[in-house]
CSV table of N, CA and C in Angstrom, one decimal:
chain,number,residue,atom,x,y,z
A,546,MET,N,92.4,100.9,108.6
A,546,MET,CA,91.2,101.0,107.9
A,546,MET,C,91.1,99.8,107.0
A,547,ASN,N,90.1,99.0,107.2
A,547,ASN,CA,89.8,97.8,106.4
A,547,ASN,C,88.3,97.9,106.1
A,548,ASN,N,87.9,98.1,104.8
A,548,ASN,CA,86.5,98.2,104.5
A,548,ASN,C,86.2,97.4,103.2
A,549,GLU,N,85.0,96.9,103.2
A,549,GLU,CA,84.6,96.1,102.0
A,549,GLU,C,83.3,96.8,101.5
A,550,PHE,N,83.2,96.9,100.2
A,550,PHE,CA,82.0,97.5,99.5
A,550,PHE,C,81.6,96.6,98.4
A,551,ILE,N,80.3,96.3,98.2
A,551,ILE,CA,79.8,95.6,97.0
A,551,ILE,C,79.0,96.6,96.1
A,552,THR,N,79.4,96.6,94.8
A,552,THR,CA,78.6,97.4,93.9
A,552,THR,C,78.1,96.5,92.8
A,553,LYS,N,76.9,96.7,92.4
A,553,LYS,CA,76.2,95.9,91.4
A,553,LYS,C,76.3,96.5,90.0
A,554,THR,N,76.5,97.8,89.9
A,554,THR,CA,76.5,98.5,88.6
A,554,THR,C,77.6,99.5,88.6
A,555,VAL,N,77.9,99.9,87.4
A,555,VAL,CA,79.0,101.0,87.2
A,555,VAL,C,78.5,102.2,87.9
A,556,SER,N,77.3,102.6,87.9
A,556,SER,CA,76.8,103.7,88.6
A,556,SER,C,77.0,103.6,90.1
A,557,GLU,N,76.8,102.5,90.7
A,557,GLU,CA,77.1,102.3,92.1
A,557,GLU,C,78.6,102.4,92.4
A,558,THR,N,79.4,101.9,91.5
A,558,THR,CA,80.9,102.0,91.7
A,558,THR,C,81.3,103.5,91.6
A,559,ARG,N,80.7,104.2,90.7
A,559,ARG,CA,81.0,105.7,90.6
A,559,ARG,C,80.6,106.4,91.8
A,560,ASN,N,79.4,106.1,92.4
A,560,ASN,CA,78.9,106.7,93.6
A,560,ASN,C,79.9,106.4,94.7
A,561,TRP,N,80.3,105.2,94.8
A,561,TRP,CA,81.3,104.8,95.9
A,561,TRP,C,82.6,105.7,95.7
A,562,ALA,N,83.1,105.8,94.4
A,562,ALA,CA,84.3,106.5,94.2
A,562,ALA,C,84.1,108.0,94.5
A,563,LYS,N,83.0,108.6,94.2
A,563,LYS,CA,82.7,110.0,94.6
A,563,LYS,C,82.8,110.2,96.1
A,564,ASP,N,82.2,109.3,96.8
A,564,ASP,CA,82.3,109.4,98.3
A,564,ASP,C,83.7,109.3,98.8
A,565,PHE,N,84.4,108.3,98.2
A,565,PHE,CA,85.8,108.1,98.6
A,565,PHE,C,86.7,109.3,98.2
A,566,ALA,N,86.4,109.9,97.1
A,566,ALA,CA,87.2,111.1,96.6
A,566,ALA,C,87.2,112.2,97.6
A,567,ARG,N,86.0,112.4,98.2
A,567,ARG,CA,85.8,113.5,99.1
A,567,ARG,C,86.6,113.3,100.4
A,568,THR,N,87.2,112.1,100.7
A,568,THR,CA,88.0,111.9,101.8
A,568,THR,C,89.5,112.2,101.6
A,569,LEU,N,89.8,112.5,100.4
A,569,LEU,CA,91.2,112.6,100.0
A,569,LEU,C,91.7,114.1,100.1
A,570,SER,N,93.0,114.2,100.6
A,570,SER,CA,93.6,115.5,100.5
A,570,SER,C,95.2,115.2,100.3
A,571,ALA,N,95.8,116.0,99.6
A,571,ALA,CA,97.2,115.8,99.3
A,571,ALA,C,98.1,116.1,100.5
A,572,PRO,N,99.2,115.4,100.6
A,572,PRO,CA,99.6,114.3,99.7
A,572,PRO,C,99.1,112.9,100.2
A,573,VAL,N,98.5,112.2,99.3
A,573,VAL,CA,98.0,110.8,99.6
A,573,VAL,C,98.2,110.0,98.3
A,574,THR,N,98.5,108.7,98.5
A,574,THR,CA,98.7,107.8,97.4
A,574,THR,C,97.6,106.7,97.5
A,575,VAL,N,97.0,106.5,96.4
A,575,VAL,CA,96.0,105.5,96.2
A,575,VAL,C,96.4,104.5,95.2
A,576,ALA,N,96.6,103.2,95.6
A,576,ALA,CA,97.0,102.2,94.7
A,576,ALA,C,95.8,101.3,94.3
A,577,LEU,N,95.5,101.2,93.0
A,577,LEU,CA,94.4,100.5,92.5
A,577,LEU,C,94.8,99.2,91.9
A,578,HIS,N,94.3,98.1,92.5
A,578,HIS,CA,94.6,96.8,92.2
A,578,HIS,C,93.4,96.1,91.5
A,579,GLY,N,93.6,95.3,90.5
A,579,GLY,CA,92.6,94.5,89.9
A,579,GLY,C,92.9,94.1,88.5
A,580,ASP,N,92.3,93.0,88.0
A,580,ASP,CA,92.6,92.6,86.7
A,580,ASP,C,92.0,93.6,85.7
A,581,LEU,N,92.4,93.3,84.4
A,581,LEU,CA,91.8,94.2,83.3
A,581,LEU,C,90.3,94.2,83.4
A,582,GLY,N,89.7,95.3,83.2
A,582,GLY,CA,88.3,95.4,83.1
A,582,GLY,C,87.6,95.5,84.4
A,583,MET,N,88.3,95.6,85.5
A,583,MET,CA,87.7,95.5,86.9
A,583,MET,C,87.1,96.9,87.3
A,584,GLY,N,87.6,98.0,86.6
A,584,GLY,CA,87.1,99.3,87.0
A,584,GLY,C,88.1,100.2,87.6
A,585,LYS,N,89.4,99.9,87.5
A,585,LYS,CA,90.5,100.8,88.1
A,585,LYS,C,90.4,102.2,87.4
A,586,SER,N,90.3,102.2,86.1
A,586,SER,CA,90.3,103.5,85.4
A,586,SER,C,89.0,104.3,85.7
A,587,GLU,N,87.9,103.6,85.8
A,587,GLU,CA,86.7,104.2,86.1
A,587,GLU,C,86.7,104.8,87.5
A,588,ILE,N,87.2,104.1,88.5
A,588,ILE,CA,87.3,104.7,89.8
A,588,ILE,C,88.2,105.9,89.8
A,589,ALA,N,89.4,105.8,89.1
A,589,ALA,CA,90.3,107.0,89.1
A,589,ALA,C,89.7,108.2,88.4
A,590,ARG,N,89.0,107.9,87.2
A,590,ARG,CA,88.3,109.0,86.5
A,590,ARG,C,87.3,109.6,87.4
A,591,THR,N,86.5,108.9,88.1
A,591,THR,CA,85.5,109.4,89.0
A,591,THR,C,86.1,110.3,90.1
A,592,ILE,N,87.2,109.8,90.7
A,592,ILE,CA,87.8,110.6,91.7
A,592,ILE,C,88.3,111.9,91.2
A,593,ILE,N,88.9,111.9,90.0
A,593,ILE,CA,89.4,113.1,89.4
A,593,ILE,C,88.3,114.1,89.0
A,594,GLN,N,87.2,113.5,88.4
A,594,GLN,CA,86.1,114.4,88.1
A,594,GLN,C,85.4,114.9,89.3
A,595,THR,N,85.3,114.2,90.4
A,595,THR,CA,84.7,114.7,91.6
A,595,THR,C,85.5,115.8,92.2
A,596,LEU,N,86.8,115.7,92.1
A,596,LEU,CA,87.7,116.8,92.7
A,596,LEU,C,88.0,117.9,91.8
A,597,ARG,N,87.9,117.7,90.5
A,597,ARG,CA,88.4,118.7,89.5
A,597,ARG,C,87.2,119.1,88.6
A,598,GLY,N,86.0,118.6,88.8
A,598,GLY,CA,84.9,119.0,87.9
A,598,GLY,C,84.4,117.9,87.0
A,599,GLU,N,83.1,117.7,86.9
A,599,GLU,CA,82.6,116.6,86.1
A,599,GLU,C,82.9,116.7,84.6
A,600,ASP,N,83.2,117.9,84.2
A,600,ASP,CA,83.5,118.1,82.8
A,600,ASP,C,85.0,117.9,82.4
A,601,THR,N,85.8,117.5,83.5
A,601,THR,CA,87.2,117.2,83.3
A,601,THR,C,87.4,116.0,82.4
A,602,VAL,N,88.1,116.2,81.3
A,602,VAL,CA,88.4,115.0,80.4
A,602,VAL,C,89.5,114.2,81.0
A,603,VAL,N,89.2,112.9,81.2
A,603,VAL,CA,90.2,112.0,81.9
A,603,VAL,C,90.4,110.8,81.0
A,604,PRO,N,91.4,110.9,80.1
A,604,PRO,CA,91.8,109.7,79.3
A,604,PRO,C,92.5,108.8,80.1
A,605,SER,N,92.5,107.5,79.7
A,605,SER,CA,93.3,106.5,80.4
A,605,SER,C,94.8,106.8,80.2
A,606,PRO,N,95.6,106.7,81.2
A,606,PRO,CA,97.1,107.0,81.0
A,606,PRO,C,97.8,105.7,80.5
A,607,THR,N,97.1,104.8,79.9
A,607,THR,CA,97.8,103.5,79.5
A,607,THR,C,99.0,103.8,78.7
A,608,PHE,N,98.9,104.7,77.7
A,608,PHE,CA,100.0,105.0,76.8
A,608,PHE,C,100.9,106.2,77.2
A,609,THR,N,100.2,107.2,77.8
A,609,THR,CA,101.0,108.3,78.3
A,609,THR,C,101.7,108.1,79.6
A,610,ILE,N,101.3,107.0,80.3
A,610,ILE,CA,101.8,106.6,81.6
A,610,ILE,C,101.3,107.5,82.8
A,611,VAL,N,101.3,108.8,82.5
A,611,VAL,CA,100.9,109.7,83.6
A,611,VAL,C,100.0,110.9,83.0
A,612,GLN,N,99.0,111.2,83.7
A,612,GLN,CA,98.2,112.4,83.4
A,612,GLN,C,98.2,113.3,84.7
A,613,ASN,N,98.2,114.6,84.6
A,613,ASN,CA,98.2,115.5,85.7
A,613,ASN,C,97.0,116.4,85.7
A,614,TYR,N,96.4,116.6,86.8
A,614,TYR,CA,95.1,117.4,86.9
A,614,TYR,C,95.3,118.4,88.1
A,615,ASP,N,96.1,119.4,88.0
A,615,ASP,CA,96.3,120.4,89.1
A,615,ASP,C,96.3,119.8,90.5
A,616,GLY,N,97.4,119.0,90.7
A,616,GLY,CA,97.5,118.5,92.1
A,616,GLY,C,97.1,117.0,92.2
A,617,ILE,N,96.5,116.5,91.2
A,617,ILE,CA,96.2,115.0,91.1
A,617,ILE,C,97.0,114.4,90.0
A,618,SER,N,97.7,113.4,90.3
A,618,SER,CA,98.5,112.7,89.3
A,618,SER,C,98.0,111.3,89.2
A,619,HIS,N,97.7,110.9,87.9
A,619,HIS,CA,97.1,109.6,87.6
A,619,HIS,C,98.1,108.8,86.8
A,620,PHE,N,98.6,107.7,87.4
A,620,PHE,CA,99.6,106.9,86.8
A,620,PHE,C,99.1,105.5,86.4
A,621,ASP,N,99.5,105.0,85.2
A,621,ASP,CA,99.2,103.6,84.9
A,621,ASP,C,100.6,103.0,84.6
A,622,LEU,N,101.0,102.1,85.5
A,622,LEU,CA,102.3,101.5,85.5
A,622,LEU,C,102.4,100.2,84.7
A,623,TYR,N,101.3,99.8,84.0
A,623,TYR,CA,101.2,98.5,83.3
A,623,TYR,C,102.4,98.3,82.4
A,624,ARG,N,102.8,99.3,81.7
A,624,ARG,CA,103.9,99.2,80.7
A,624,ARG,C,105.3,99.5,81.2
A,625,ILE,N,105.4,99.8,82.5
A,625,ILE,CA,106.7,100.1,83.1
A,625,ILE,C,107.4,98.8,83.4
A,626,GLU,N,108.7,98.6,82.9
A,626,GLU,CA,109.4,97.4,83.0
A,626,GLU,C,110.6,97.5,84.0
A,627,ASP,N,111.0,98.7,84.2
A,627,ASP,CA,112.2,98.9,85.1
A,627,ASP,C,111.9,99.9,86.1
A,628,LYS,N,112.2,99.6,87.4
A,628,LYS,CA,111.9,100.5,88.5
A,628,LYS,C,112.5,101.9,88.3
A,629,SER,N,113.7,102.0,87.6
A,629,SER,CA,114.3,103.3,87.4
A,629,SER,C,113.4,104.2,86.6
A,630,GLU,N,112.5,103.7,85.8
A,630,GLU,CA,111.6,104.6,85.1
A,630,GLU,C,110.6,105.3,86.0
A,631,LEU,N,110.4,104.9,87.2
A,631,LEU,CA,109.5,105.5,88.1
A,631,LEU,C,109.9,106.9,88.4
A,632,THR,N,111.2,107.1,88.6
A,632,THR,CA,111.7,108.5,88.9
A,632,THR,C,111.6,109.3,87.6
A,633,GLU,N,111.9,108.8,86.5
A,633,GLU,CA,111.8,109.5,85.2
A,633,GLU,C,110.4,110.0,84.9
A,634,ILE,N,109.4,109.3,85.3
A,634,ILE,CA,108.0,109.7,85.1
A,634,ILE,C,107.5,110.6,86.2
A,635,GLY,N,108.3,110.8,87.2
A,635,GLY,CA,107.9,111.7,88.3
A,635,GLY,C,107.0,111.1,89.4
A,636,LEU,N,107.1,109.8,89.6
A,636,LEU,CA,106.3,109.2,90.6
A,636,LEU,C,106.7,109.6,92.0
A,637,PRO,N,108.0,109.6,92.4
A,637,PRO,CA,108.3,110.1,93.8
A,637,PRO,C,107.9,111.5,94.0
A,638,TYR,N,108.0,112.4,93.1
A,638,TYR,CA,107.5,113.8,93.3
A,638,TYR,C,106.0,113.8,93.5
A,639,ALA,N,105.3,113.1,92.7
A,639,ALA,CA,103.8,113.1,92.9
A,639,ALA,C,103.4,112.5,94.3
A,640,ILE,N,104.1,111.4,94.7
A,640,ILE,CA,103.8,110.8,96.0
A,640,ILE,C,104.0,111.8,97.1
A,641,ALA,N,105.0,112.6,97.0
A,641,ALA,CA,105.3,113.6,98.0
A,641,ALA,C,104.4,114.8,98.0
A,642,ASN,N,103.7,115.1,96.9
A,642,ASN,CA,103.0,116.4,96.8
A,642,ASN,C,101.6,116.3,96.4
A,643,ASP,N,101.1,115.3,95.7
A,643,ASP,CA,99.8,115.2,95.1
A,643,ASP,C,98.9,114.2,95.7
A,644,ILE,N,97.7,114.2,95.2
A,644,ILE,CA,96.8,113.1,95.3
A,644,ILE,C,97.2,112.2,94.2
A,645,THR,N,97.8,111.1,94.5
A,645,THR,CA,98.4,110.2,93.5
A,645,THR,C,97.6,108.9,93.3
A,646,LEU,N,97.1,108.7,92.1
A,646,LEU,CA,96.3,107.5,91.8
A,646,LEU,C,97.2,106.6,90.9
A,647,ILE,N,97.4,105.4,91.3
A,647,ILE,CA,98.3,104.5,90.6
A,647,ILE,C,97.6,103.2,90.2
A,648,GLU,N,97.4,103.0,88.9
A,648,GLU,CA,96.9,101.7,88.4
A,648,GLU,C,98.2,100.8,88.2
A,649,TRP,N,98.0,99.5,88.5
A,649,TRP,CA,99.0,98.5,88.3
A,649,TRP,C,100.3,98.9,89.2
A,650,PRO,N,100.1,99.1,90.5
A,650,PRO,CA,101.1,99.7,91.3
A,650,PRO,C,102.2,98.7,91.8
A,651,ASP,N,102.2,97.4,91.4
A,651,ASP,CA,103.1,96.5,92.0
A,651,ASP,C,104.6,96.8,91.8
A,652,ILE,N,104.9,97.3,90.6
A,652,ILE,CA,106.3,97.6,90.4
A,652,ILE,C,106.8,98.7,91.3
A,653,ALA,N,105.9,99.5,91.8
A,653,ALA,CA,106.3,100.6,92.7
A,653,ALA,C,106.3,100.3,94.2
A,654,ASN,N,106.0,99.1,94.5
A,654,ASN,CA,105.8,98.7,96.0
A,654,ASN,C,107.0,99.3,96.8
A,655,ASP,N,108.2,99.3,96.4
A,655,ASP,CA,109.3,99.7,97.2
A,655,ASP,C,109.3,101.2,97.5
A,656,ILE,N,108.6,102.0,96.8
A,656,ILE,CA,108.6,103.4,97.0
A,656,ILE,C,107.2,104.0,97.5
A,657,LEU,N,106.2,103.1,97.6
A,657,LEU,CA,104.9,103.5,98.1
A,657,LEU,C,105.0,103.8,99.5
A,658,PRO,N,104.4,104.9,100.0
A,658,PRO,CA,104.4,105.3,101.4
A,658,PRO,C,103.7,104.2,102.2
A,659,LYS,N,104.1,104.1,103.5
A,659,LYS,CA,103.4,103.1,104.3
A,659,LYS,C,101.9,103.3,104.4
A,660,ASN,N,101.5,104.6,104.4
A,660,ASN,CA,100.1,104.9,104.5
A,660,ASN,C,99.3,104.9,103.2
A,661,THR,N,99.9,104.3,102.2
A,661,THR,CA,99.1,104.2,100.9
A,661,THR,C,97.8,103.5,101.1
A,662,VAL,N,96.8,104.1,100.5
A,662,VAL,CA,95.4,103.5,100.5
A,662,VAL,C,95.4,102.5,99.3
A,663,HIS,N,95.2,101.2,99.6
A,663,HIS,CA,95.2,100.2,98.6
A,663,HIS,C,93.7,99.8,98.3
A,664,ILE,N,93.3,99.9,97.0
A,664,ILE,CA,91.9,99.5,96.7
A,664,ILE,C,92.1,98.3,95.8
A,665,TYR,N,91.4,97.2,96.3
A,665,TYR,CA,91.4,95.9,95.5
A,665,TYR,C,90.0,95.7,94.9
A,666,ILE,N,90.0,95.5,93.6
A,666,ILE,CA,88.7,95.4,93.0
A,666,ILE,C,88.6,94.0,92.3
A,667,THR,N,87.6,93.2,92.7
A,667,THR,CA,87.4,91.9,92.1
A,667,THR,C,85.9,91.7,91.7
A,668,GLU,N,85.7,90.8,90.8
A,668,GLU,CA,84.4,90.4,90.4
A,668,GLU,C,83.7,89.8,91.6
A,669,TYR,N,82.4,90.1,91.7
A,669,TYR,CA,81.6,89.5,92.8
A,669,TYR,C,80.1,89.5,92.5
A,670,GLU,N,79.5,88.4,92.3
A,670,GLU,CA,78.1,88.2,92.1
A,670,GLU,C,77.6,89.2,91.0
A,671,ASN,N,78.1,89.1,89.8
A,671,ASN,CA,77.8,90.0,88.7
A,671,ASN,C,78.0,91.5,89.0
A,672,GLY,N,78.8,91.8,90.0
A,672,GLY,CA,79.2,93.2,90.3
A,672,GLY,C,80.7,93.2,90.7
A,673,ARG,N,81.0,94.1,91.6
A,673,ARG,CA,82.3,94.2,92.1
A,673,ARG,C,82.4,94.2,93.6
A,674,LYS,N,83.5,93.7,94.1
A,674,LYS,CA,83.8,93.8,95.5
A,674,LYS,C,85.0,94.8,95.5
A,675,ILE,N,84.9,95.8,96.4
A,675,ILE,CA,85.9,96.8,96.5
A,675,ILE,C,86.4,96.7,98.0
A,676,ILE,N,87.7,96.4,98.1
A,676,ILE,CA,88.3,96.3,99.5
A,676,ILE,C,89.3,97.4,99.6
A,677,LEU,N,89.1,98.1,100.7
A,677,LEU,CA,90.0,99.2,101.0
A,677,LEU,C,90.9,98.9,102.1
A,678,LYS,N,92.2,99.0,102.0
A,678,LYS,CA,93.2,98.7,103.0
A,678,LYS,C,94.2,99.8,103.2
A,679,GLN,N,94.5,100.2,104.4
A,679,GLN,CA,95.5,101.2,104.6
A,679,GLN,C,96.2,100.9,105.9
A,680,ASN,N,97.6,100.9,105.8
A,680,ASN,CA,98.4,100.7,107.0
A,680,ASN,C,98.7,102.1,107.6
A,681,VAL,N,98.5,102.3,108.8
A,681,VAL,CA,98.7,103.6,109.4
A,681,VAL,C,99.8,103.5,110.4
């Protein structure tokens, strides 16, 4: 699976994420790549709200590192400095059982499943380019 999408507004990005969310079923791992402010958290929030209800409160896990939503685990690994912490925060368990959304996934590359869906988000013509890649 290699797909590219261009979104011009946050609303278009959310609509893309809603459509994408409907393709997910556990267990699946989604790795969100992109610089600060590219929309990783917005995409994760939209996926969670699409699957668990629009009124679901979805704070960024920047400081808590992980948030759980009844079978969906949302990780932010930005502050993880040692790979041993990944087991402590329950990442291997989530990967095996949940829809697992991971922001800043690079430190976890060694334990990501081969079929992880990688979403790369970059700036593009005053909007975003979203590239989806999955090795099967």
